[in-house]
mmCIF file of C-alpha atoms in Angstrom:
data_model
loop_
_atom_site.group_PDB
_atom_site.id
_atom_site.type_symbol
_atom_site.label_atom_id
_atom_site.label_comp_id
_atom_site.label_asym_id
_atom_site.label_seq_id
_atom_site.Cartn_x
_atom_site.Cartn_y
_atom_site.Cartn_z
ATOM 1 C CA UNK A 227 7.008 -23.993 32.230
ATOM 2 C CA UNK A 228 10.785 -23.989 32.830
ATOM 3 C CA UNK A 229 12.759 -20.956 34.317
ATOM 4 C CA UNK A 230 14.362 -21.330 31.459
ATOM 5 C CA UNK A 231 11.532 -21.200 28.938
ATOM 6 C CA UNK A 232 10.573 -17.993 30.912
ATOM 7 C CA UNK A 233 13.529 -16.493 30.491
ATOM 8 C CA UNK A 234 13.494 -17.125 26.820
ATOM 9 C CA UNK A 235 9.880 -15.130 26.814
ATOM 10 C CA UNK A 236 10.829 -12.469 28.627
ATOM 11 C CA UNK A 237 13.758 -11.909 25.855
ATOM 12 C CA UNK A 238 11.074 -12.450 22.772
ATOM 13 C CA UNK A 239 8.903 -10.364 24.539
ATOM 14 C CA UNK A 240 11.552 -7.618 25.146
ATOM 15 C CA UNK A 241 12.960 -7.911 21.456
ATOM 16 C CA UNK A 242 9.288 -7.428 20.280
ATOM 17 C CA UNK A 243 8.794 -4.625 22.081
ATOM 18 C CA UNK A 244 12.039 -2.851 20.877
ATOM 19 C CA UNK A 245 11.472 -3.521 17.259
ATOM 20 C CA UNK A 246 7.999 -1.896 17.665
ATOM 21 C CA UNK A 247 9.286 1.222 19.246
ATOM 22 C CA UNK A 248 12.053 1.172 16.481
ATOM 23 C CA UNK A 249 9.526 1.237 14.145
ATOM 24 C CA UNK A 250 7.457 3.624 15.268
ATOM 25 C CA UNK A 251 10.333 5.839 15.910
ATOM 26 C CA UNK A 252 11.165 5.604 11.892
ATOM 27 C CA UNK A 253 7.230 6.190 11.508
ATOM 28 C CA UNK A 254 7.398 9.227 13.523
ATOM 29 C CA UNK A 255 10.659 10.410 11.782
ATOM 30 C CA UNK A 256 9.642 9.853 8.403
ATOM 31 C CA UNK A 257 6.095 11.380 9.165
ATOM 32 C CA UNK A 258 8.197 14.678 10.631
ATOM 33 C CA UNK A 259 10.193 14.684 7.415
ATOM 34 C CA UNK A 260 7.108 14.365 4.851
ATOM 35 C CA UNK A 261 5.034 17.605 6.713
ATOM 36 C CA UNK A 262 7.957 19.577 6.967
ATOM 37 C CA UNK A 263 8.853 18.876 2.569
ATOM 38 C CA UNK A 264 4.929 19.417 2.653
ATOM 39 C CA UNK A 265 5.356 22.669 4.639
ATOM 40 C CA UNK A 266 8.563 23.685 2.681
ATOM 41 C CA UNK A 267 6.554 22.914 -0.771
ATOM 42 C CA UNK A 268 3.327 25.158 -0.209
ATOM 43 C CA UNK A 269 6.052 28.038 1.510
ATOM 44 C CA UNK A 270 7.895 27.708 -1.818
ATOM 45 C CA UNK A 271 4.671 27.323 -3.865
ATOM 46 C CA UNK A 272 3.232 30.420 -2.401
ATOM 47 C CA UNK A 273 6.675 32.380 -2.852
ATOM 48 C CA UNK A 274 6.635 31.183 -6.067
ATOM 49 C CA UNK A 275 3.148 32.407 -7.216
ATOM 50 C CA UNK A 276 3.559 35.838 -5.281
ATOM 51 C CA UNK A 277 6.630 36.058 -7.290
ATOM 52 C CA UNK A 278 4.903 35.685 -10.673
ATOM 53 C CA UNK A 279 1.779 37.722 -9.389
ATOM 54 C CA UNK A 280 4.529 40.337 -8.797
ATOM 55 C CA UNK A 281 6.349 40.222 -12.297
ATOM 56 C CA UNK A 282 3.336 40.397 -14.117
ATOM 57 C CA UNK A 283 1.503 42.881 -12.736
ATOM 58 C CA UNK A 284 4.129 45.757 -13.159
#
């Protein structure tokens, strides 16, 4: 092997290794944004049947 075909490695291997954190950045991102709309949706689900428990029990 070349210097120069080790230098060409190293910059695969570095590229690889930024696209995976990228990746798993977005992963952990979109994973955030799912539980908290999960979160949000059984807060507003609960508020929601409280609300209707309410009303029709007057």
């Amino acid at each position: 092997m070349t210097s120069t075909d080790n230098t060409a490695l190293d910059f695969e291997v570095s590229h690889l290794i930024e696209g995976g954190l990228a990746i798993f950045a977005l992963g952990v991102t979109l994973g955030m944004l799912i539980a908290a709309g999960m979160t949000s949706a059984v807060f507003i689900g609960a508020l929601a049947a409280i609300a209707t428990y309410t009303v029709r029990h007057r």
